[in-house]
PDB file of C-alpha atoms in Angstrom:
ATOM      1  CA  VAL A   1       1.380 -11.043  10.253  1.00 95.00           C
ATOM      2  CA  GLN A   2       2.155  -7.562  11.571  1.00 97.00           C
ATOM      3  CA  LEU A   3       2.649  -4.715   9.141  1.00 97.00           C
ATOM      4  CA  GLN A   4       4.360  -1.381   9.558  1.00 96.00           C
ATOM      5  CA  ALA A   5       4.138   1.318   6.916  1.00 96.00           C
ATOM      6  CA  SER A   6       6.748   4.054   6.774  1.00 97.00           C
ATOM      7  CA  GLY A   7       8.138   6.703   4.466  1.00 97.00           C
ATOM      8  CA  GLY A   8       5.461   9.355   4.765  1.00 96.00           C
ATOM      9  CA  GLY A   9       6.089  12.988   5.510  1.00 97.00           C
ATOM     10  CA  LEU A  10       5.706  16.483   4.136  1.00 97.00           C
ATOM     11  CA  MET A  11       6.098  16.634   0.378  1.00 97.00           C
ATOM     12  CA  GLN A  12       5.833  19.283  -2.321  1.00 97.00           C
ATOM     13  CA  ALA A  13       3.455  19.078  -5.242  1.00 97.00           C
ATOM     14  CA  GLY A  14       5.187  17.368  -8.133  1.00 97.00           C
ATOM     15  CA  ASP A  15       7.434  15.279  -5.897  1.00 96.00           C
ATOM     16  CA  SER A  16       7.538  11.520  -5.847  1.00 97.00           C
ATOM     17  CA  LEU A  17       7.741   9.320  -2.804  1.00 96.00           C
ATOM     18  CA  ARG A  18       8.100   5.698  -1.882  1.00 98.00           C
ATOM     19  CA  LEU A  19       6.340   4.169   1.054  1.00 98.00           C
ATOM     20  CA  SER A  20       7.485   0.914   2.616  1.00 98.00           C
ATOM     21  CA  CYS A  21       5.475  -1.795   4.316  1.00 97.00           C
ATOM     22  CA  LYS A  22       7.523  -4.076   6.520  1.00 97.00           C
ATOM     23  CA  ALA A  23       6.071  -7.430   7.521  1.00 96.00           C
ATOM     24  CA  SER A  24       6.955  -9.350  10.644  1.00 96.00           C
ATOM     25  CA  GLY A  25       5.706 -12.500  12.289  1.00 96.00           C
ATOM     26  CA  ARG A  26       4.940 -14.288   9.042  1.00 95.00           C
ATOM     27  CA  PRO A  27       6.538 -14.285   5.582  1.00 94.00           C
ATOM     28  CA  LEU A  28       5.221 -11.542   3.343  1.00 92.00           C
ATOM     29  CA  SER A  29       5.140 -14.115   0.542  1.00 92.00           C
ATOM     30  CA  ASN A  30       2.038 -15.655   2.174  1.00 94.00           C
ATOM     31  CA  TYR A  31      -0.059 -12.575   1.458  1.00 95.00           C
ATOM     32  CA  HIS A  32      -1.378 -10.291  -1.191  1.00 94.00           C
ATOM     33  CA  ILE A  33      -0.633  -6.708  -0.186  1.00 95.00           C
ATOM     34  CA  GLY A  34      -3.029  -3.852  -0.674  1.00 96.00           C
ATOM     35  CA  TRP A  35      -2.504  -0.149  -0.211  1.00 97.00           C
ATOM     36  CA  PHE A  36      -5.269   2.142   0.940  1.00 98.00           C
ATOM     37  CA  ARG A  37      -5.407   5.754   1.946  1.00 98.00           C
ATOM     38  CA  GLN A  38      -7.725   7.878   4.006  1.00 98.00           C
ATOM     39  CA  ALA A  39      -7.959  11.632   3.772  1.00 96.00           C
ATOM     40  CA  PRO A  40      -9.447  13.697   6.593  1.00 91.00           C
ATOM     41  CA  GLY A  41     -13.220  13.434   6.597  1.00 93.00           C
ATOM     42  CA  SER A  42     -13.208  10.786   3.878  1.00 96.00           C
ATOM     43  CA  GLU A  43     -13.666   7.055   3.748  1.00 95.00           C
ATOM     44  CA  ARG A  44     -10.763   4.723   3.299  1.00 96.00           C
ATOM     45  CA  GLU A  45      -9.904   4.519  -0.397  1.00 96.00           C
ATOM     46  CA  PHE A  46      -8.296   1.624  -2.231  1.00 97.00           C
ATOM     47  CA  VAL A  47      -5.113   2.600  -4.081  1.00 97.00           C
ATOM     48  CA  THR A  48      -3.690  -0.594  -5.550  1.00 96.00           C
ATOM     49  CA  ALA A  49      -2.551  -4.104  -4.677  1.00 95.00           C
ATOM     50  CA  ILE A  50      -0.081  -6.787  -5.611  1.00 93.00           C
ATOM     51  CA  ARG A  51      -0.494 -10.529  -5.488  1.00 91.00           C
ATOM     52  CA  ARG A  52       1.630 -12.749  -3.311  1.00 89.00           C
ATOM     53  CA  SER A  53       3.143 -14.613  -6.257  1.00 81.00           C
ATOM     54  CA  GLY A  54       3.881 -13.802  -9.850  1.00 74.00           C
ATOM     55  CA  ASP A  55       4.892 -10.301 -10.952  1.00 75.00           C
ATOM     56  CA  ASN A  56       6.709  -8.300  -8.306  1.00 85.00           C
ATOM     57  CA  THR A  57       5.597  -4.959  -9.688  1.00 89.00           C
ATOM     58  CA  HIS A  58       2.228  -3.527 -10.704  1.00 89.00           C
ATOM     59  CA  VAL A  59       1.677  -0.094 -12.188  1.00 91.00           C
ATOM     60  CA  LYS A  60      -1.600   1.772 -11.954  1.00 91.00           C
ATOM     61  CA  GLY A  61      -1.245   5.264 -13.306  1.00 95.00           C
ATOM     62  CA  ARG A  62       0.862   7.298 -10.872  1.00 97.00           C
ATOM     63  CA  PHE A  63       0.992   4.400  -8.419  1.00 97.00           C
ATOM     64  CA  THR A  64       3.521   1.592  -8.585  1.00 96.00           C
ATOM     65  CA  VAL A  65       3.316  -1.206  -6.072  1.00 96.00           C
ATOM     66  CA  SER A  66       6.144  -3.667  -5.709  1.00 95.00           C
ATOM     67  CA  ARG A  67       7.385  -6.233  -3.265  1.00 94.00           C
ATOM     68  CA  SER A  68      10.517  -7.972  -2.137  1.00 93.00           C
ATOM     69  CA  ASN A  69       9.680 -11.235  -0.474  1.00 89.00           C
ATOM     70  CA  THR A  70      13.331 -11.727   0.445  1.00 92.00           C
ATOM     71  CA  ARG A  71      13.252  -8.461   2.396  1.00 94.00           C
ATOM     72  CA  ASN A  72       9.721  -9.078   3.657  1.00 95.00           C
ATOM     73  CA  GLU A  73       8.727  -5.658   2.373  1.00 96.00           C
ATOM     74  CA  ALA A  74       6.260  -4.120  -0.029  1.00 96.00           C
ATOM     75  CA  TYR A  75       6.460  -0.661  -1.511  1.00 97.00           C
ATOM     76  CA  LEU A  76       4.201   1.992  -2.955  1.00 98.00           C
ATOM     77  CA  GLN A  77       5.665   4.628  -5.229  1.00 98.00           C
ATOM     78  CA  VAL A  78       3.579   7.668  -6.009  1.00 98.00           C
ATOM     79  CA  SER A  79       4.678  10.120  -8.674  1.00 97.00           C
ATOM     80  CA  SER A  80       3.549  13.661  -9.471  1.00 97.00           C
ATOM     81  CA  LEU A  81       2.128  14.245  -6.022  1.00 98.00           C
ATOM     82  CA  SER A  82      -0.657  16.766  -5.578  1.00 97.00           C
ATOM     83  CA  PRO A  83      -2.378  18.096  -2.453  1.00 97.00           C
ATOM     84  CA  GLU A  84      -5.216  15.659  -3.211  1.00 96.00           C
ATOM     85  CA  ASP A  85      -2.821  12.849  -2.323  1.00 97.00           C
ATOM     86  CA  THR A  86      -2.690  14.066   1.269  1.00 98.00           C
ATOM     87  CA  ALA A  87      -3.865  11.182   3.420  1.00 98.00           C
ATOM     88  CA  VAL A  88      -2.841   8.487   5.834  1.00 98.00           C
ATOM     89  CA  TYR A  89      -1.575   5.569   3.781  1.00 98.00           C
ATOM     90  CA  TYR A  90      -2.090   2.014   4.977  1.00 98.00           C
ATOM     91  CA  CYS A  91      -0.786  -1.326   3.831  1.00 98.00           C
ATOM     92  CA  ALA A  92      -2.829  -4.436   4.451  1.00 97.00           C
ATOM     93  CA  ALA A  93      -2.434  -8.179   3.982  1.00 97.00           C
ATOM     94  CA  SER A  94      -4.895 -10.557   2.401  1.00 96.00           C
ATOM     95  CA  THR A  95      -5.155 -14.242   1.579  1.00 94.00           C
ATOM     96  CA  ASN A  96      -8.434 -13.771  -0.277  1.00 88.00           C
ATOM     97  CA  VAL A  97      -8.850 -15.358  -3.690  1.00 85.00           C
ATOM     98  CA  ARG A  98      -9.570 -11.848  -4.982  1.00 84.00           C
ATOM     99  CA  TYR A  99      -6.009 -10.634  -4.802  1.00 81.00           C
ATOM    100  CA  TYR A 100      -6.751  -7.223  -6.326  1.00 88.00           C
ATOM    101  CA  SER A 101      -9.430  -6.288  -3.875  1.00 90.00           C
ATOM    102  CA  GLY A 102     -10.544  -2.831  -2.866  1.00 92.00           C
ATOM    103  CA  ILE A 103     -12.760  -4.215  -0.114  1.00 93.00           C
ATOM    104  CA  PRO A 104     -11.211  -3.509   3.288  1.00 94.00           C
ATOM    105  CA  ASP A 105     -12.954  -6.519   4.839  1.00 94.00           C
ATOM    106  CA  ASP A 106     -10.972  -8.807   2.517  1.00 94.00           C
ATOM    107  CA  TYR A 107      -7.803  -7.879   4.400  1.00 96.00           C
ATOM    108  CA  ILE A 108      -6.882  -9.641   7.594  1.00 96.00           C
ATOM    109  CA  SER A 109      -4.077  -7.474   8.884  1.00 97.00           C
ATOM    110  CA  TRP A 110      -3.448  -3.749   8.724  1.00 97.00           C
ATOM    111  CA  GLY A 111      -0.490  -1.601   9.588  1.00 91.00           C
ATOM    112  CA  PRO A 112      -1.005   1.616  11.595  1.00 93.00           C
ATOM    113  CA  GLY A 113      -0.532   3.878   8.573  1.00 94.00           C
ATOM    114  CA  THR A 114       1.859   6.638   7.629  1.00 98.00           C
ATOM    115  CA  GLN A 115       0.872  10.258   7.051  1.00 98.00           C
ATOM    116  CA  VAL A 116       1.591  11.867   3.692  1.00 98.00           C
ATOM    117  CA  THR A 117       1.038  15.598   3.412  1.00 98.00           C
ATOM    118  CA  VAL A 118       1.492  17.354   0.089  1.00 98.00           C
ATOM    119  CA  SER A 119       1.719  21.113  -0.048  1.00 97.00           C
ATOM    120  CA  SER A 120       1.064  23.118  -3.173  1.00 93.00           C
TER     121      SER A 120
END
């Protein structure tokens, strides 16, 4: 499966945004989807994930991950943005039994990432 994240850009502190992750090549429904981010000079950080079946939405604090298997897309909503949210955001696909995994090696396909920059 190939993934393409989009929706990043320059944001203001306090804004909300929604990132999209479009799958191609294979049905998104085959995969758990994880979102990670990487700030300059930092390691890749797990944000949240959603399983391939069951609930289509998962909320973790300011982060809401959702999916539409009919559209072959997953989404990450981030509310109350702060400059600390500045990073490249990646979506990734997994078939691991640990669907809510923060371990990058559990994911078999990664999109190229989308830059989110939050100014104060």
